[in-house]
mmCIF file of C-alpha atoms in Angstrom:
data_model
loop_
_atom_site.group_PDB
_atom_site.id
_atom_site.type_symbol
_atom_site.label_atom_id
_atom_site.label_comp_id
_atom_site.label_asym_id
_atom_site.label_seq_id
_atom_site.Cartn_x
_atom_site.Cartn_y
_atom_site.Cartn_z
ATOM 1 C CA THR B 1 -0.002 0.018 -0.004
ATOM 2 C CA GLY B 2 1.074 3.575 -0.610
ATOM 3 C CA GLN B 3 3.215 2.629 -3.633
ATOM 4 C CA ILE B 4 2.707 3.327 -7.320
ATOM 5 C CA TYR B 5 4.015 0.853 -9.884
ATOM 6 C CA MET B 6 5.408 2.507 -12.992
ATOM 7 C CA PRO B 7 6.461 -0.175 -15.494
ATOM 8 C CA PHE B 8 8.705 2.056 -17.588
ATOM 9 C CA VAL B 9 10.625 3.328 -14.540
ATOM 10 C CA ASN B 10 11.077 -0.248 -13.169
ATOM 11 C CA TRP B 11 12.317 -1.623 -16.445
ATOM 12 C CA GLY B 12 14.608 1.358 -16.887
ATOM 13 C CA LEU B 13 16.133 0.680 -13.463
ATOM 14 C CA PHE B 14 16.549 -2.988 -14.391
ATOM 15 C CA VAL B 15 18.440 -2.146 -17.579
ATOM 16 C CA MET B 16 20.684 0.337 -15.772
ATOM 17 C CA ILE B 17 21.548 -2.159 -13.042
ATOM 18 C CA VAL B 18 22.445 -4.809 -15.603
ATOM 19 C CA LEU B 19 24.672 -2.329 -17.441
ATOM 20 C CA ALA B 20 26.331 -1.302 -14.176
ATOM 21 C CA VAL B 21 27.160 -4.910 -13.275
ATOM 22 C CA VAL B 22 28.444 -5.622 -16.780
ATOM 23 C CA LEU B 23 30.673 -2.527 -16.789
ATOM 24 C CA PHE B 24 32.082 -3.033 -13.266
ATOM 25 C CA ARG B 25 32.419 -6.833 -13.821
ATOM 26 C CA SER B 26 32.749 -7.746 -10.149
ATOM 27 C CA SER B 27 31.155 -6.921 -6.780
ATOM 28 C CA SER B 28 34.530 -5.746 -5.440
ATOM 29 C CA ASN B 29 34.731 -3.096 -8.194
ATOM 30 C CA LEU B 30 31.192 -2.042 -7.263
ATOM 31 C CA ALA B 31 32.054 -1.615 -3.614
ATOM 32 C CA ALA B 32 33.127 2.080 -3.908
ATOM 33 C CA ALA B 33 30.078 3.029 -5.946
ATOM 34 C CA TYR B 34 27.841 1.151 -3.524
ATOM 35 C CA GLY B 35 29.371 2.756 -0.428
ATOM 36 C CA ILE B 36 28.874 6.339 -1.761
ATOM 37 C CA ALA B 37 25.346 5.597 -2.934
ATOM 38 C CA VAL B 38 24.281 4.110 0.430
ATOM 39 C CA THR B 39 25.904 6.841 2.610
ATOM 40 C CA LEU B 40 24.567 9.632 0.454
ATOM 41 C CA ASP B 41 21.126 8.069 0.568
ATOM 42 C CA MET B 42 21.351 7.920 4.392
ATOM 43 C CA THR B 43 22.384 11.641 4.461
ATOM 44 C CA ILE B 44 19.518 12.678 2.200
ATOM 45 C CA THR B 45 17.001 10.694 4.283
ATOM 46 C CA THR B 46 18.138 12.438 7.454
ATOM 47 C CA VAL B 47 17.861 15.853 5.832
ATOM 48 C CA LEU B 48 14.371 15.057 4.517
ATOM 49 C CA THR B 49 13.422 13.809 8.026
ATOM 50 C CA PHE B 50 14.333 17.229 9.448
ATOM 51 C CA PHE B 51 12.104 19.022 6.903
ATOM 52 C CA VAL B 52 9.219 16.677 7.521
ATOM 53 C CA ILE B 53 9.210 16.943 11.307
ATOM 54 C CA ARG B 54 9.937 20.686 11.249
ATOM 55 C CA TYR B 55 7.725 21.960 8.440
ATOM 56 C CA GLY B 56 5.334 19.032 7.949
ATOM 57 C CA TRP B 57 4.604 18.188 11.561
ATOM 58 C CA GLY B 58 5.457 21.594 13.060
ATOM 59 C CA TYR B 59 7.775 20.458 15.892
ATOM 60 C CA PRO B 60 10.064 23.085 17.565
ATOM 61 C CA LEU B 61 13.319 23.835 15.779
ATOM 62 C CA ALA B 62 15.486 22.837 18.753
ATOM 63 C CA LEU B 63 13.760 19.437 19.006
ATOM 64 C CA CYS B 64 14.128 18.852 15.229
ATOM 65 C CA VAL B 65 17.800 19.677 15.282
ATOM 66 C CA ALA B 66 18.380 17.442 18.323
ATOM 67 C CA ALA B 67 16.461 14.542 16.707
ATOM 68 C CA THR B 68 18.305 14.653 13.483
ATOM 69 C CA GLY B 69 21.637 16.357 14.190
ATOM 70 C CA PHE B 70 23.411 13.301 15.603
ATOM 71 C CA PHE B 71 22.351 11.049 12.723
ATOM 72 C CA PHE B 72 23.360 13.792 10.231
ATOM 73 C CA ALA B 73 26.863 14.033 11.728
ATOM 74 C CA VAL B 74 27.300 10.245 11.547
ATOM 75 C CA ASP B 75 26.024 10.162 7.991
ATOM 76 C CA ILE B 76 28.391 12.952 6.930
ATOM 77 C CA LEU B 77 31.334 11.110 8.458
ATOM 78 C CA PHE B 78 30.487 7.942 6.592
ATOM 79 C CA PHE B 79 29.933 9.760 3.334
ATOM 80 C CA SER B 80 33.182 11.785 3.671
ATOM 81 C CA SER B 81 35.155 8.604 4.284
ATOM 82 C CA ASN B 82 33.683 6.945 1.201
ATOM 83 C CA LEU B 83 34.621 9.989 -0.955
ATOM 84 C CA LEU B 84 38.216 8.732 -0.686
ATOM 85 C CA LYS B 85 37.172 6.098 -3.273
ATOM 86 C CA LEU B 86 35.687 8.640 -5.633
ATOM 87 C CA LEU B 87 38.094 7.765 -8.482
ATOM 88 C CA GLN B 88 37.772 3.996 -7.912
ATOM 89 C CA GLY B 89 34.130 3.917 -8.931
ATOM 90 C CA GLY B 90 32.475 6.309 -6.483
ATOM 91 C CA TRP B 91 31.934 8.766 -9.311
ATOM 92 C CA PHE B 92 29.319 6.438 -10.901
ATOM 93 C CA PRO B 93 26.297 7.076 -8.507
ATOM 94 C CA LEU B 94 27.188 10.774 -8.352
ATOM 95 C CA LEU B 95 27.139 10.944 -12.171
ATOM 96 C CA ILE B 96 23.794 9.148 -12.323
ATOM 97 C CA GLY B 97 22.291 11.282 -9.577
ATOM 98 C CA GLY B 98 23.620 14.527 -11.157
ATOM 99 C CA ALA B 99 22.197 13.562 -14.579
ATOM 100 C CA ILE B 100 18.800 12.727 -13.154
ATOM 101 C CA PHE B 101 18.743 15.868 -11.034
ATOM 102 C CA THR B 102 19.600 17.972 -14.114
ATOM 103 C CA LEU B 103 16.798 16.448 -16.083
ATOM 104 C CA MET B 104 14.227 16.890 -13.338
ATOM 105 C CA MET B 105 15.125 20.546 -12.652
ATOM 106 C CA THR B 106 15.290 21.329 -16.396
ATOM 107 C CA TRP B 107 11.807 19.881 -16.809
ATOM 108 C CA LYS B 108 10.501 21.753 -13.744
ATOM 109 C CA ARG B 109 11.974 25.089 -14.813
ATOM 110 C CA GLY B 110 10.970 24.544 -18.450
ATOM 111 C CA ARG B 111 7.368 23.808 -17.456
ATOM 112 C CA GLU B 112 7.343 27.067 -15.352
ATOM 113 C CA LEU B 113 8.651 29.103 -18.317
ATOM 114 C CA LEU B 114 6.162 27.411 -20.662
ATOM 115 C CA GLY B 115 3.304 28.115 -18.301
ATOM 116 C CA ASP B 116 4.311 31.726 -17.859
ATOM 117 C CA LYS B 117 4.531 32.208 -21.606
ATOM 118 C CA LEU B 118 1.115 30.654 -22.215
ATOM 119 C CA ARG B 119 -0.491 32.766 -19.421
ATOM 120 C CA GLU B 120 1.170 35.859 -20.901
ATOM 121 C CA ASP B 121 -0.408 35.191 -24.294
ATOM 122 C CA SER B 122 -3.695 33.850 -22.983
ATOM 123 C CA ILE B 123 -7.162 35.435 -23.475
ATOM 124 C CA ASN B 124 -9.768 35.625 -20.731
ATOM 125 C CA LEU B 125 -12.438 33.028 -21.443
ATOM 126 C CA GLN B 126 -15.439 35.143 -20.281
ATOM 127 C CA ASP B 127 -14.439 38.077 -22.484
ATOM 128 C CA PHE B 128 -13.846 35.762 -25.449
ATOM 129 C CA LEU B 129 -17.238 34.073 -25.061
ATOM 130 C CA ALA B 130 -18.950 37.456 -24.839
ATOM 131 C CA SER B 131 -17.404 38.494 -28.185
ATOM 132 C CA VAL B 132 -18.269 35.145 -29.708
ATOM 133 C CA GLN B 133 -21.881 35.383 -28.682
ATOM 134 C CA ALA B 134 -22.050 38.983 -29.956
ATOM 135 C CA ASN B 135 -20.812 37.832 -33.367
ATOM 136 C CA PRO B 136 -21.595 34.118 -33.447
ATOM 137 C CA PRO B 137 -19.870 31.871 -36.011
ATOM 138 C CA MET B 138 -21.585 28.923 -37.675
ATOM 139 C CA ARG B 139 -22.544 26.195 -35.132
ATOM 140 C CA VAL B 140 -22.452 22.520 -36.004
ATOM 141 C CA ASP B 141 -24.013 19.552 -34.225
ATOM 142 C CA GLY B 142 -22.035 17.641 -31.616
ATOM 143 C CA THR B 143 -19.908 18.318 -28.590
ATOM 144 C CA ALA B 144 -16.363 19.746 -28.509
ATOM 145 C CA VAL B 145 -14.219 19.025 -25.447
ATOM 146 C CA PHE B 146 -11.271 21.350 -25.134
ATOM 147 C CA LEU B 147 -8.597 20.401 -22.611
ATOM 148 C CA CYS B 148 -7.218 23.393 -20.665
ATOM 149 C CA ALA B 149 -4.162 23.483 -18.420
ATOM 150 C CA GLU B 150 -5.732 26.422 -16.507
ATOM 151 C CA ALA B 151 -9.329 27.290 -16.011
ATOM 152 C CA GLY B 152 -10.658 30.606 -17.138
ATOM 153 C CA VAL B 153 -8.451 31.071 -20.247
ATOM 154 C CA VAL B 154 -9.145 30.258 -23.890
ATOM 155 C CA PRO B 155 -7.374 27.124 -25.001
ATOM 156 C CA ASN B 156 -5.207 27.393 -28.115
ATOM 157 C CA ALA B 157 -7.056 24.522 -29.750
ATOM 158 C CA LEU B 158 -10.285 26.595 -29.749
ATOM 159 C CA LEU B 159 -8.535 29.582 -31.327
ATOM 160 C CA HIS B 160 -7.054 27.426 -34.028
ATOM 161 C CA ASN B 161 -10.275 25.617 -34.647
ATOM 162 C CA LEU B 162 -12.061 28.919 -35.140
ATOM 163 C CA LYS B 163 -9.268 30.275 -37.292
ATOM 164 C CA HIS B 164 -9.067 27.355 -39.671
ATOM 165 C CA ASN B 165 -12.559 25.760 -39.523
ATOM 166 C CA LYS B 166 -14.564 28.879 -38.643
ATOM 167 C CA VAL B 167 -17.197 26.838 -36.783
ATOM 168 C CA LEU B 168 -18.240 26.087 -33.201
ATOM 169 C CA HIS B 169 -19.907 22.942 -32.011
ATOM 170 C CA ARG B 170 -23.400 23.053 -30.511
ATOM 171 C CA GLN B 171 -21.971 22.203 -27.055
ATOM 172 C CA ASN B 172 -18.451 23.184 -25.894
ATOM 173 C CA LEU B 173 -16.789 21.957 -22.712
ATOM 174 C CA PHE B 174 -13.583 23.520 -21.326
ATOM 175 C CA VAL B 175 -12.102 20.715 -19.213
ATOM 176 C CA THR B 176 -9.336 21.098 -16.676
ATOM 177 C CA VAL B 177 -7.922 17.861 -15.103
ATOM 178 C CA GLN B 178 -6.788 18.392 -11.520
ATOM 179 C CA TYR B 179 -4.564 15.932 -9.605
ATOM 180 C CA HIS B 180 -4.735 15.902 -5.881
ATOM 181 C CA GLU B 181 -2.382 14.587 -3.152
ATOM 182 C CA THR B 182 -4.952 12.151 -1.870
ATOM 183 C CA PRO B 183 -4.980 8.513 -3.132
ATOM 184 C CA TRP B 184 -8.680 8.250 -4.017
ATOM 185 C CA ILE B 185 -11.419 10.676 -5.001
ATOM 186 C CA GLY B 186 -14.899 9.254 -5.249
ATOM 187 C CA LEU B 187 -17.295 9.664 -8.164
ATOM 188 C CA ASP B 188 -19.382 12.076 -6.156
ATOM 189 C CA GLN B 189 -16.504 14.516 -6.217
ATOM 190 C CA ARG B 190 -15.193 13.700 -9.639
ATOM 191 C CA LEU B 191 -16.714 16.679 -11.440
ATOM 192 C CA GLN B 192 -17.221 20.339 -10.756
ATOM 193 C CA VAL B 193 -19.411 21.858 -13.464
ATOM 194 C CA ARG B 194 -20.226 25.518 -14.090
ATOM 195 C CA SER B 195 -22.441 26.765 -16.912
ATOM 196 C CA LEU B 196 -20.988 29.711 -18.864
ATOM 197 C CA GLY B 197 -24.113 30.267 -20.864
ATOM 198 C CA GLY B 198 -24.797 29.579 -24.517
ATOM 199 C CA ASP B 199 -24.062 25.882 -24.224
ATOM 200 C CA PHE B 200 -20.537 26.542 -22.938
ATOM 201 C CA TRP B 201 -19.402 24.688 -19.793
ATOM 202 C CA GLN B 202 -16.419 24.877 -17.468
ATOM 203 C CA VAL B 203 -15.601 21.479 -16.111
ATOM 204 C CA ALA B 204 -12.995 20.497 -13.522
ATOM 205 C CA VAL B 205 -12.223 16.751 -13.291
ATOM 206 C CA ASN B 206 -10.655 15.676 -10.028
ATOM 207 C CA TYR B 207 -8.443 12.621 -9.621
ATOM 208 C CA GLY B 208 -6.450 11.226 -6.736
ATOM 209 C CA PHE B 209 -2.996 9.857 -7.495
ATOM 210 C CA LYS B 210 -4.240 6.234 -7.409
ATOM 211 C CA ASN B 211 -7.439 6.796 -9.369
ATOM 212 C CA GLU B 212 -7.526 5.332 -12.895
ATOM 213 C CA LEU B 213 -7.642 8.129 -15.428
ATOM 214 C CA ASP B 214 -10.593 7.891 -17.801
ATOM 215 C CA LEU B 215 -11.758 11.222 -19.028
ATOM 216 C CA PRO B 216 -14.616 10.003 -21.261
ATOM 217 C CA GLY B 217 -15.897 7.932 -18.346
ATOM 218 C CA ALA B 218 -15.716 10.919 -16.048
ATOM 219 C CA LEU B 219 -17.560 13.168 -18.535
ATOM 220 C CA ARG B 220 -20.442 10.641 -18.647
ATOM 221 C CA LEU B 221 -21.261 11.928 -15.161
ATOM 222 C CA MET B 222 -22.469 15.162 -16.855
ATOM 223 C CA HIS B 223 -25.749 13.291 -17.478
ATOM 224 C CA GLY B 224 -28.550 15.117 -15.744
ATOM 225 C CA ARG B 225 -26.652 18.369 -15.362
ATOM 226 C CA GLY B 226 -28.004 20.092 -18.463
ATOM 227 C CA CYS B 227 -25.318 18.852 -20.815
ATOM 228 C CA GLU B 228 -25.879 15.477 -22.496
ATOM 229 C CA LEU B 229 -22.885 13.911 -24.183
ATOM 230 C CA ASP B 230 -23.203 11.439 -27.093
ATOM 231 C CA SER B 231 -19.888 9.572 -27.437
ATOM 232 C CA MET B 232 -20.432 9.126 -31.154
ATOM 233 C CA ARG B 233 -20.769 12.920 -31.626
ATOM 234 C CA THR B 234 -18.103 14.117 -29.214
ATOM 235 C CA SER B 235 -14.686 15.357 -30.347
ATOM 236 C CA TYR B 236 -11.652 16.061 -28.112
ATOM 237 C CA PHE B 237 -9.517 19.023 -29.130
ATOM 238 C CA LEU B 238 -5.958 19.095 -27.792
ATOM 239 C CA SER B 239 -3.310 21.821 -27.993
ATOM 240 C CA ARG B 240 0.016 20.379 -29.065
ATOM 241 C CA ASP B 241 2.609 23.001 -28.247
ATOM 242 C CA VAL B 242 6.010 22.879 -29.930
ATOM 243 C CA VAL B 243 8.671 24.489 -27.762
ATOM 244 C CA VAL B 244 11.103 26.737 -29.618
ATOM 245 C CA PRO B 245 14.275 27.589 -27.680
ATOM 246 C CA THR B 246 15.317 31.256 -27.672
ATOM 247 C CA PHE B 247 18.197 33.184 -26.131
ATOM 248 C CA GLY B 248 16.199 34.349 -23.194
ATOM 249 C CA GLU B 249 17.130 34.717 -19.543
ATOM 250 C CA GLY B 250 15.016 31.857 -18.197
ATOM 251 C CA MET B 251 17.519 29.014 -18.743
ATOM 252 C CA ALA B 252 20.853 28.377 -20.425
ATOM 253 C CA PRO B 253 20.525 27.691 -24.198
ATOM 254 C CA TRP B 254 21.554 24.043 -23.768
ATOM 255 C CA ARG B 255 18.880 23.543 -21.045
ATOM 256 C CA GLN B 256 16.288 25.124 -23.321
ATOM 257 C CA ARG B 257 17.177 22.702 -26.110
ATOM 258 C CA LEU B 258 17.121 19.819 -23.611
ATOM 259 C CA PHE B 259 13.663 20.807 -22.419
ATOM 260 C CA ALA B 260 12.400 21.238 -25.938
ATOM 261 C CA GLN B 261 13.481 17.665 -26.754
ATOM 262 C CA MET B 262 12.034 16.306 -23.471
ATOM 263 C CA HIS B 263 8.719 18.063 -24.199
ATOM 264 C CA HIS B 264 8.671 16.639 -27.746
ATOM 265 C CA ASN B 265 9.276 13.112 -26.440
ATOM 266 C CA ALA B 266 6.707 13.357 -23.594
ATOM 267 C CA SER B 267 3.811 10.931 -23.790
ATOM 268 C CA GLY B 268 0.654 12.210 -25.445
ATOM 269 C CA VAL B 269 -2.295 13.456 -23.391
ATOM 270 C CA ALA B 270 -4.740 11.402 -25.430
ATOM 271 C CA ALA B 271 -3.310 8.069 -24.387
ATOM 272 C CA PHE B 272 -2.761 9.284 -20.796
ATOM 273 C CA LEU B 273 -6.434 10.194 -20.381
ATOM 274 C CA HIS B 274 -7.752 7.183 -22.428
ATOM 275 C CA LEU B 275 -9.338 9.333 -25.061
ATOM 276 C CA PRO B 276 -10.789 7.464 -28.086
ATOM 277 C CA SER B 277 -8.194 7.740 -30.873
ATOM 278 C CA ASN B 278 -10.840 8.242 -33.572
ATOM 279 C CA ALA B 279 -12.319 11.301 -31.777
ATOM 280 C CA VAL B 280 -9.125 13.262 -31.013
ATOM 281 C CA VAL B 281 -8.114 16.404 -32.935
ATOM 282 C CA GLU B 282 -4.659 17.867 -32.236
ATOM 283 C CA LEU B 283 -3.928 21.497 -33.170
ATOM 284 C CA GLY B 284 -0.389 22.528 -32.754
ATOM 285 C CA SER B 285 1.318 25.852 -32.182
ATOM 286 C CA LYS B 286 4.848 27.096 -31.597
ATOM 287 C CA VAL B 287 5.754 28.596 -28.185
ATOM 288 C CA GLU B 288 9.009 30.462 -27.583
ATOM 289 C CA ILE B 289 10.574 30.236 -24.170
#
């Protein structure tokens, strides 16, 4: 309980372990790498324990320092002694940890820059709908579901759909998927629905981190709320942003290029949310960070 199985991560760890054993050839050659890995893990665990009991549980600072200070000193001594074998194989776990840390921080910072850029260029949804209703385009039968990273803004997919197809569906749902730090969220709390008028709806779909993601299944709960969805006449519009690195101040150029490649290789939203492949429309745009 309390664990999440991620097949890709587990198989990736398996491949890396096999490669490490093959490269080092014997357990004695792995001893230096193993020692640094274990002692560094012990040190990190002690530091995290301090932050949990201090900022998570709210215990007094003196008590937190007393509870973790002794273990931290012992861990640092063990780690320092193992650093003497840095050139004999101890560099290996530090290299792996540094590479993973770089990828994680690049992804985190890149997502922040991407989000800031999208918010900077975004249009307020209520103002946009008011202008659309004042000068309505042609409406076609069916339901369009637009996935939005943030509620209250116009998704790029809607703008591109209007620009190229010059039509709106009879019903339009602006859906934001929200993930919570609780394992399970029941069906009675799955949807938060708000009518925007004119057959436009703002929908928030809530998932716990152990809930199975199924967006079409969640939207079927709209039944009886004034918006009836027919799965055969529902289309899902996704914004596929292509990141273009620039010489800005957000990140170093090499990190921008790394994030652009990571963003390009990221798994698609359609498969992640179990959207029917024959009902998905992706509309792309370039975003400079």
